[in-house]
Amino acid sequence: MRTINVRHFRAAVVLCVLTGASVTTLRAAQPATPGSATPVATVAVVRHVFISDEPESAPGETLALVEYTIAAGAVLPVHTHPGVQMATVESGTLTYHVIERGSVTISRADGTDEIVGPGETAIFEVGDSWVEPEGMVHYAENLTTEPIVLMSTSLLAEDEPPTELVETTPTS
């Protein structure tokens, strides 16, 4: 398993902050279904792109460094990514759910590792990092009263949106 060097990651973040960035607010909603396991997404996320590039070593893909701020009480919609995404919690506590098509590999702040697969939930706290494989169906939520800040790097298909919403089948 590869380990993220947090010192180098944070240094890259500081360097990118100095270069400027764009901010996008993401808002999403899904209809509630009584008795459904499908989450109801709420106004949720500010996506701040520090820097992105199309590296020569990965033709057709975009490498990006992004900060996400997730509002208190927010539920993100069920989604996938068209590539690999890695993230770490800078502040707050994130509740994370894997639905299907893969597992998330977690490196805990205390140095332990774990894998969370379909149907399982993980709680991410400050310093925890994880790797999301391409196409894994998942969602996250902020069950606290404070915002969550995540730092993320991704290598995604350049002709596709960074997140693709997935409709889930309600269960009773």
PDB file of C-alpha atoms in Angstrom:
ATOM      1  CA  MET A   1       0.000   0.000   0.000  1.00  0.00           C
ATOM      2  CA  ARG A   2       1.273   3.495  -0.814  1.00  0.00           C
ATOM      3  CA  THR A   3       1.447   6.009   2.020  1.00  0.00           C
ATOM      4  CA  ILE A   4       0.706   9.699   1.519  1.00  0.00           C
ATOM      5  CA  ASN A   5       3.545  11.901   2.814  1.00  0.00           C
ATOM      6  CA  VAL A   6       1.464  14.459   4.717  1.00  0.00           C
ATOM      7  CA  ARG A   7       4.351  16.946   5.049  1.00  0.00           C
ATOM      8  CA  HIS A   8       4.870  17.028   1.257  1.00  0.00           C
ATOM      9  CA  PHE A   9       1.113  17.108   0.650  1.00  0.00           C
ATOM     10  CA  ARG A  10       0.662  20.131   2.944  1.00  0.00           C
ATOM     11  CA  ALA A  11       3.663  21.896   1.374  1.00  0.00           C
ATOM     12  CA  ALA A  12       2.075  21.427  -2.057  1.00  0.00           C
ATOM     13  CA  VAL A  13      -1.182  22.845  -0.720  1.00  0.00           C
ATOM     14  CA  VAL A  14       0.574  25.968   0.607  1.00  0.00           C
ATOM     15  CA  LEU A  15       2.350  26.448  -2.721  1.00  0.00           C
ATOM     16  CA  CYS A  16      -0.917  26.083  -4.606  1.00  0.00           C
ATOM     17  CA  VAL A  17      -2.697  28.566  -2.343  1.00  0.00           C
ATOM     18  CA  LEU A  18      -0.147  31.175  -3.331  1.00  0.00           C
ATOM     19  CA  THR A  19      -0.952  30.666  -7.031  1.00  0.00           C
ATOM     20  CA  GLY A  20      -4.702  31.392  -6.650  1.00  0.00           C
ATOM     21  CA  ALA A  21      -7.682  29.162  -7.209  1.00  0.00           C
ATOM     22  CA  SER A  22     -11.297  28.979  -8.256  1.00  0.00           C
ATOM     23  CA  VAL A  23     -14.211  28.193  -5.966  1.00  0.00           C
ATOM     24  CA  THR A  24     -17.324  26.270  -6.960  1.00  0.00           C
ATOM     25  CA  THR A  25     -20.283  25.680  -4.664  1.00  0.00           C
ATOM     26  CA  LEU A  26     -21.958  22.343  -5.284  1.00  0.00           C
ATOM     27  CA  ARG A  27     -25.625  21.945  -4.431  1.00  0.00           C
ATOM     28  CA  ALA A  28     -27.543  18.748  -4.918  1.00  0.00           C
ATOM     29  CA  ALA A  29     -30.836  17.268  -3.855  1.00  0.00           C
ATOM     30  CA  GLN A  30     -32.493  13.886  -4.205  1.00  0.00           C
ATOM     31  CA  PRO A  31     -36.122  13.114  -3.495  1.00  0.00           C
ATOM     32  CA  ALA A  32     -36.740  11.244  -0.288  1.00  0.00           C
ATOM     33  CA  THR A  33     -38.364   7.845  -0.496  1.00  0.00           C
ATOM     34  CA  PRO A  34     -40.108   6.679   2.702  1.00  0.00           C
ATOM     35  CA  GLY A  35     -38.346   3.601   4.056  1.00  0.00           C
ATOM     36  CA  SER A  36     -35.464   4.054   1.596  1.00  0.00           C
ATOM     37  CA  ALA A  37     -31.798   3.471   2.286  1.00  0.00           C
ATOM     38  CA  THR A  38     -31.129   6.220  -0.257  1.00  0.00           C
ATOM     39  CA  PRO A  39     -29.763   9.353   1.419  1.00  0.00           C
ATOM     40  CA  VAL A  40     -31.421  12.707   0.911  1.00  0.00           C
ATOM     41  CA  ALA A  41     -28.693  15.067  -0.318  1.00  0.00           C
ATOM     42  CA  THR A  42     -28.650  18.613   1.026  1.00  0.00           C
ATOM     43  CA  VAL A  43     -26.843  21.872   0.154  1.00  0.00           C
ATOM     44  CA  ALA A  44     -23.416  20.706   0.943  1.00  0.00           C
ATOM     45  CA  VAL A  45     -20.045  21.562  -0.489  1.00  0.00           C
ATOM     46  CA  VAL A  46     -17.685  24.327  -1.486  1.00  0.00           C
ATOM     47  CA  ARG A  47     -15.129  22.906  -3.953  1.00  0.00           C
ATOM     48  CA  HIS A  48     -11.982  25.059  -4.117  1.00  0.00           C
ATOM     49  CA  VAL A  49      -9.606  24.009  -6.915  1.00  0.00           C
ATOM     50  CA  PHE A  50      -6.081  25.099  -5.983  1.00  0.00           C
ATOM     51  CA  ILE A  51      -4.493  23.882  -9.199  1.00  0.00           C
ATOM     52  CA  SER A  52      -5.134  21.426 -12.018  1.00  0.00           C
ATOM     53  CA  ASP A  53      -3.120  20.236 -14.987  1.00  0.00           C
ATOM     54  CA  GLU A  54      -3.115  17.682 -17.769  1.00  0.00           C
ATOM     55  CA  PRO A  55       0.161  15.827 -17.128  1.00  0.00           C
ATOM     56  CA  GLU A  56       2.096  14.454 -20.096  1.00  0.00           C
ATOM     57  CA  SER A  57       2.533  11.187 -18.195  1.00  0.00           C
ATOM     58  CA  ALA A  58      -1.264  10.685 -18.024  1.00  0.00           C
ATOM     59  CA  PRO A  59      -2.730  11.625 -21.424  1.00  0.00           C
ATOM     60  CA  GLY A  60      -6.472  12.297 -21.357  1.00  0.00           C
ATOM     61  CA  GLU A  61      -6.537  12.838 -17.596  1.00  0.00           C
ATOM     62  CA  THR A  62      -6.554  15.848 -15.294  1.00  0.00           C
ATOM     63  CA  LEU A  63      -4.560  15.974 -12.074  1.00  0.00           C
ATOM     64  CA  ALA A  64      -6.105  18.320  -9.479  1.00  0.00           C
ATOM     65  CA  LEU A  65      -5.532  19.516  -5.931  1.00  0.00           C
ATOM     66  CA  VAL A  66      -8.852  20.488  -4.324  1.00  0.00           C
ATOM     67  CA  GLU A  67     -10.164  21.598  -0.940  1.00  0.00           C
ATOM     68  CA  TYR A  68     -13.722  20.618  -0.037  1.00  0.00           C
ATOM     69  CA  THR A  69     -15.649  22.312   2.769  1.00  0.00           C
ATOM     70  CA  ILE A  70     -18.718  20.314   3.775  1.00  0.00           C
ATOM     71  CA  ALA A  71     -21.374  22.171   5.757  1.00  0.00           C
ATOM     72  CA  ALA A  72     -22.657  20.952   9.118  1.00  0.00           C
ATOM     73  CA  GLY A  73     -25.539  18.524   8.632  1.00  0.00           C
ATOM     74  CA  ALA A  74     -24.852  18.073   4.908  1.00  0.00           C
ATOM     75  CA  VAL A  75     -25.484  14.797   3.098  1.00  0.00           C
ATOM     76  CA  LEU A  76     -23.677  14.371  -0.210  1.00  0.00           C
ATOM     77  CA  PRO A  77     -25.443  12.547  -3.039  1.00  0.00           C
ATOM     78  CA  VAL A  78     -24.510   8.985  -3.962  1.00  0.00           C
ATOM     79  CA  HIS A  79     -21.809   9.278  -6.627  1.00  0.00           C
ATOM     80  CA  THR A  80     -18.691   7.939  -8.363  1.00  0.00           C
ATOM     81  CA  HIS A  81     -15.536   9.501  -9.817  1.00  0.00           C
ATOM     82  CA  PRO A  82     -14.092   8.867 -13.324  1.00  0.00           C
ATOM     83  CA  GLY A  83     -10.649   8.117 -11.894  1.00  0.00           C
ATOM     84  CA  VAL A  84      -8.730   7.798  -8.650  1.00  0.00           C
ATOM     85  CA  GLN A  85      -9.197  10.281  -5.823  1.00  0.00           C
ATOM     86  CA  MET A  86      -7.211  10.526  -2.566  1.00  0.00           C
ATOM     87  CA  ALA A  87      -8.237  12.692   0.381  1.00  0.00           C
ATOM     88  CA  THR A  88      -7.367  13.589   3.951  1.00  0.00           C
ATOM     89  CA  VAL A  89      -9.377  15.244   6.717  1.00  0.00           C
ATOM     90  CA  GLU A  90      -7.980  18.636   7.744  1.00  0.00           C
ATOM     91  CA  SER A  91     -10.794  19.403  10.211  1.00  0.00           C
ATOM     92  CA  GLY A  92     -14.036  17.815  11.340  1.00  0.00           C
ATOM     93  CA  THR A  93     -15.471  14.296  11.322  1.00  0.00           C
ATOM     94  CA  LEU A  94     -16.811  12.712   8.116  1.00  0.00           C
ATOM     95  CA  THR A  95     -19.182   9.728   7.977  1.00  0.00           C
ATOM     96  CA  TYR A  96     -18.436   7.800   4.763  1.00  0.00           C
ATOM     97  CA  HIS A  97     -20.506   5.031   3.139  1.00  0.00           C
ATOM     98  CA  VAL A  98     -19.378   2.568   0.450  1.00  0.00           C
ATOM     99  CA  ILE A  99     -22.341   1.316  -1.587  1.00  0.00           C
ATOM    100  CA  GLU A 100     -20.845  -0.941  -4.304  1.00  0.00           C
ATOM    101  CA  ARG A 101     -18.171  -1.519  -6.993  1.00  0.00           C
ATOM    102  CA  GLY A 102     -15.048  -1.351  -4.898  1.00  0.00           C
ATOM    103  CA  SER A 103     -13.568  -0.649  -1.502  1.00  0.00           C
ATOM    104  CA  VAL A 104     -11.924   2.387   0.049  1.00  0.00           C
ATOM    105  CA  THR A 105      -8.410   1.963   1.437  1.00  0.00           C
ATOM    106  CA  ILE A 106      -7.908   3.981   4.641  1.00  0.00           C
ATOM    107  CA  SER A 107      -4.677   5.110   6.332  1.00  0.00           C
ATOM    108  CA  ARG A 108      -5.582   6.250   9.842  1.00  0.00           C
ATOM    109  CA  ALA A 109      -3.815   9.118  11.603  1.00  0.00           C
ATOM    110  CA  ASP A 110      -2.627   6.616  14.234  1.00  0.00           C
ATOM    111  CA  GLY A 111      -0.739   4.641  11.564  1.00  0.00           C
ATOM    112  CA  THR A 112      -3.198   1.761  11.183  1.00  0.00           C
ATOM    113  CA  ASP A 113      -4.721   0.772   7.840  1.00  0.00           C
ATOM    114  CA  GLU A 114      -8.089  -0.702   6.946  1.00  0.00           C
ATOM    115  CA  ILE A 115     -10.319  -1.446   3.999  1.00  0.00           C
ATOM    116  CA  VAL A 116     -14.034  -0.595   3.951  1.00  0.00           C
ATOM    117  CA  GLY A 117     -16.148  -2.378   1.369  1.00  0.00           C
ATOM    118  CA  PRO A 118     -19.704  -2.378   0.022  1.00  0.00           C
ATOM    119  CA  GLY A 119     -22.385  -1.952   2.674  1.00  0.00           C
ATOM    120  CA  GLU A 120     -19.887  -0.662   5.226  1.00  0.00           C
ATOM    121  CA  THR A 121     -19.444   2.762   6.858  1.00  0.00           C
ATOM    122  CA  ALA A 122     -16.293   4.485   8.106  1.00  0.00           C
ATOM    123  CA  ILE A 123     -15.795   7.519  10.310  1.00  0.00           C
ATOM    124  CA  PHE A 124     -12.902   9.738   9.159  1.00  0.00           C
ATOM    125  CA  GLU A 125     -11.257  12.133  11.612  1.00  0.00           C
ATOM    126  CA  VAL A 126      -8.433  14.669  11.372  1.00  0.00           C
ATOM    127  CA  GLY A 127      -5.359  13.108   9.778  1.00  0.00           C
ATOM    128  CA  ASP A 128      -7.171  10.095   8.315  1.00  0.00           C
ATOM    129  CA  SER A 129      -6.527   9.611   4.579  1.00  0.00           C
ATOM    130  CA  TRP A 130      -8.115   7.346   1.980  1.00  0.00           C
ATOM    131  CA  VAL A 131      -7.979   6.239  -1.650  1.00  0.00           C
ATOM    132  CA  GLU A 132     -11.167   5.950  -3.725  1.00  0.00           C
ATOM    133  CA  PRO A 133     -10.906   3.743  -6.807  1.00  0.00           C
ATOM    134  CA  GLU A 134     -12.492   4.727 -10.101  1.00  0.00           C
ATOM    135  CA  GLY A 135     -16.199   3.900 -10.303  1.00  0.00           C
ATOM    136  CA  MET A 136     -16.728   3.032  -6.630  1.00  0.00           C
ATOM    137  CA  VAL A 137     -20.261   4.055  -5.599  1.00  0.00           C
ATOM    138  CA  HIS A 138     -20.266   5.965  -2.300  1.00  0.00           C
ATOM    139  CA  TYR A 139     -21.514   9.002  -0.386  1.00  0.00           C
ATOM    140  CA  ALA A 140     -20.586  10.917   2.737  1.00  0.00           C
ATOM    141  CA  GLU A 141     -22.269  13.057   5.323  1.00  0.00           C
ATOM    142  CA  ASN A 142     -21.442  15.530   8.043  1.00  0.00           C
ATOM    143  CA  LEU A 143     -23.408  14.446  11.103  1.00  0.00           C
ATOM    144  CA  THR A 144     -21.826  17.169  13.255  1.00  0.00           C
ATOM    145  CA  THR A 145     -22.547  20.832  13.927  1.00  0.00           C
ATOM    146  CA  GLU A 146     -19.189  22.010  12.505  1.00  0.00           C
ATOM    147  CA  PRO A 147     -17.994  22.158   8.879  1.00  0.00           C
ATOM    148  CA  ILE A 148     -15.546  19.541   7.591  1.00  0.00           C
ATOM    149  CA  VAL A 149     -12.497  20.471   5.499  1.00  0.00           C
ATOM    150  CA  LEU A 150     -10.970  17.838   3.214  1.00  0.00           C
ATOM    151  CA  MET A 151      -7.889  18.100   0.992  1.00  0.00           C
ATOM    152  CA  SER A 152      -8.067  15.959  -2.108  1.00  0.00           C
ATOM    153  CA  THR A 153      -5.937  15.094  -5.069  1.00  0.00           C
ATOM    154  CA  SER A 154      -7.369  13.299  -8.055  1.00  0.00           C
ATOM    155  CA  LEU A 155      -6.418  11.914 -11.437  1.00  0.00           C
ATOM    156  CA  LEU A 156      -9.662  11.941 -13.421  1.00  0.00           C
ATOM    157  CA  ALA A 157     -10.729  11.585 -17.057  1.00  0.00           C
ATOM    158  CA  GLU A 158     -10.482  15.111 -18.493  1.00  0.00           C
ATOM    159  CA  ASP A 159     -13.636  14.972 -20.633  1.00  0.00           C
ATOM    160  CA  GLU A 160     -15.907  13.967 -17.756  1.00  0.00           C
ATOM    161  CA  PRO A 161     -17.195  15.819 -14.670  1.00  0.00           C
ATOM    162  CA  PRO A 162     -15.230  15.073 -11.476  1.00  0.00           C
ATOM    163  CA  THR A 163     -18.336  13.565  -9.863  1.00  0.00           C
ATOM    164  CA  GLU A 164     -21.111  11.542 -11.458  1.00  0.00           C
ATOM    165  CA  LEU A 165     -24.363  11.128  -9.518  1.00  0.00           C
ATOM    166  CA  VAL A 166     -25.743   7.594  -9.200  1.00  0.00           C
ATOM    167  CA  GLU A 167     -29.384   6.714  -8.727  1.00  0.00           C
ATOM    168  CA  THR A 168     -29.790   3.999  -6.140  1.00  0.00           C
ATOM    169  CA  THR A 169     -32.615   1.521  -5.876  1.00  0.00           C
ATOM    170  CA  PRO A 170     -34.722   2.187  -2.789  1.00  0.00           C
ATOM    171  CA  THR A 171     -34.985  -0.663  -0.310  1.00  0.00           C
ATOM    172  CA  SER A 172     -37.704  -1.166   2.291  1.00  0.00           C
TER     173      SER A 172
END
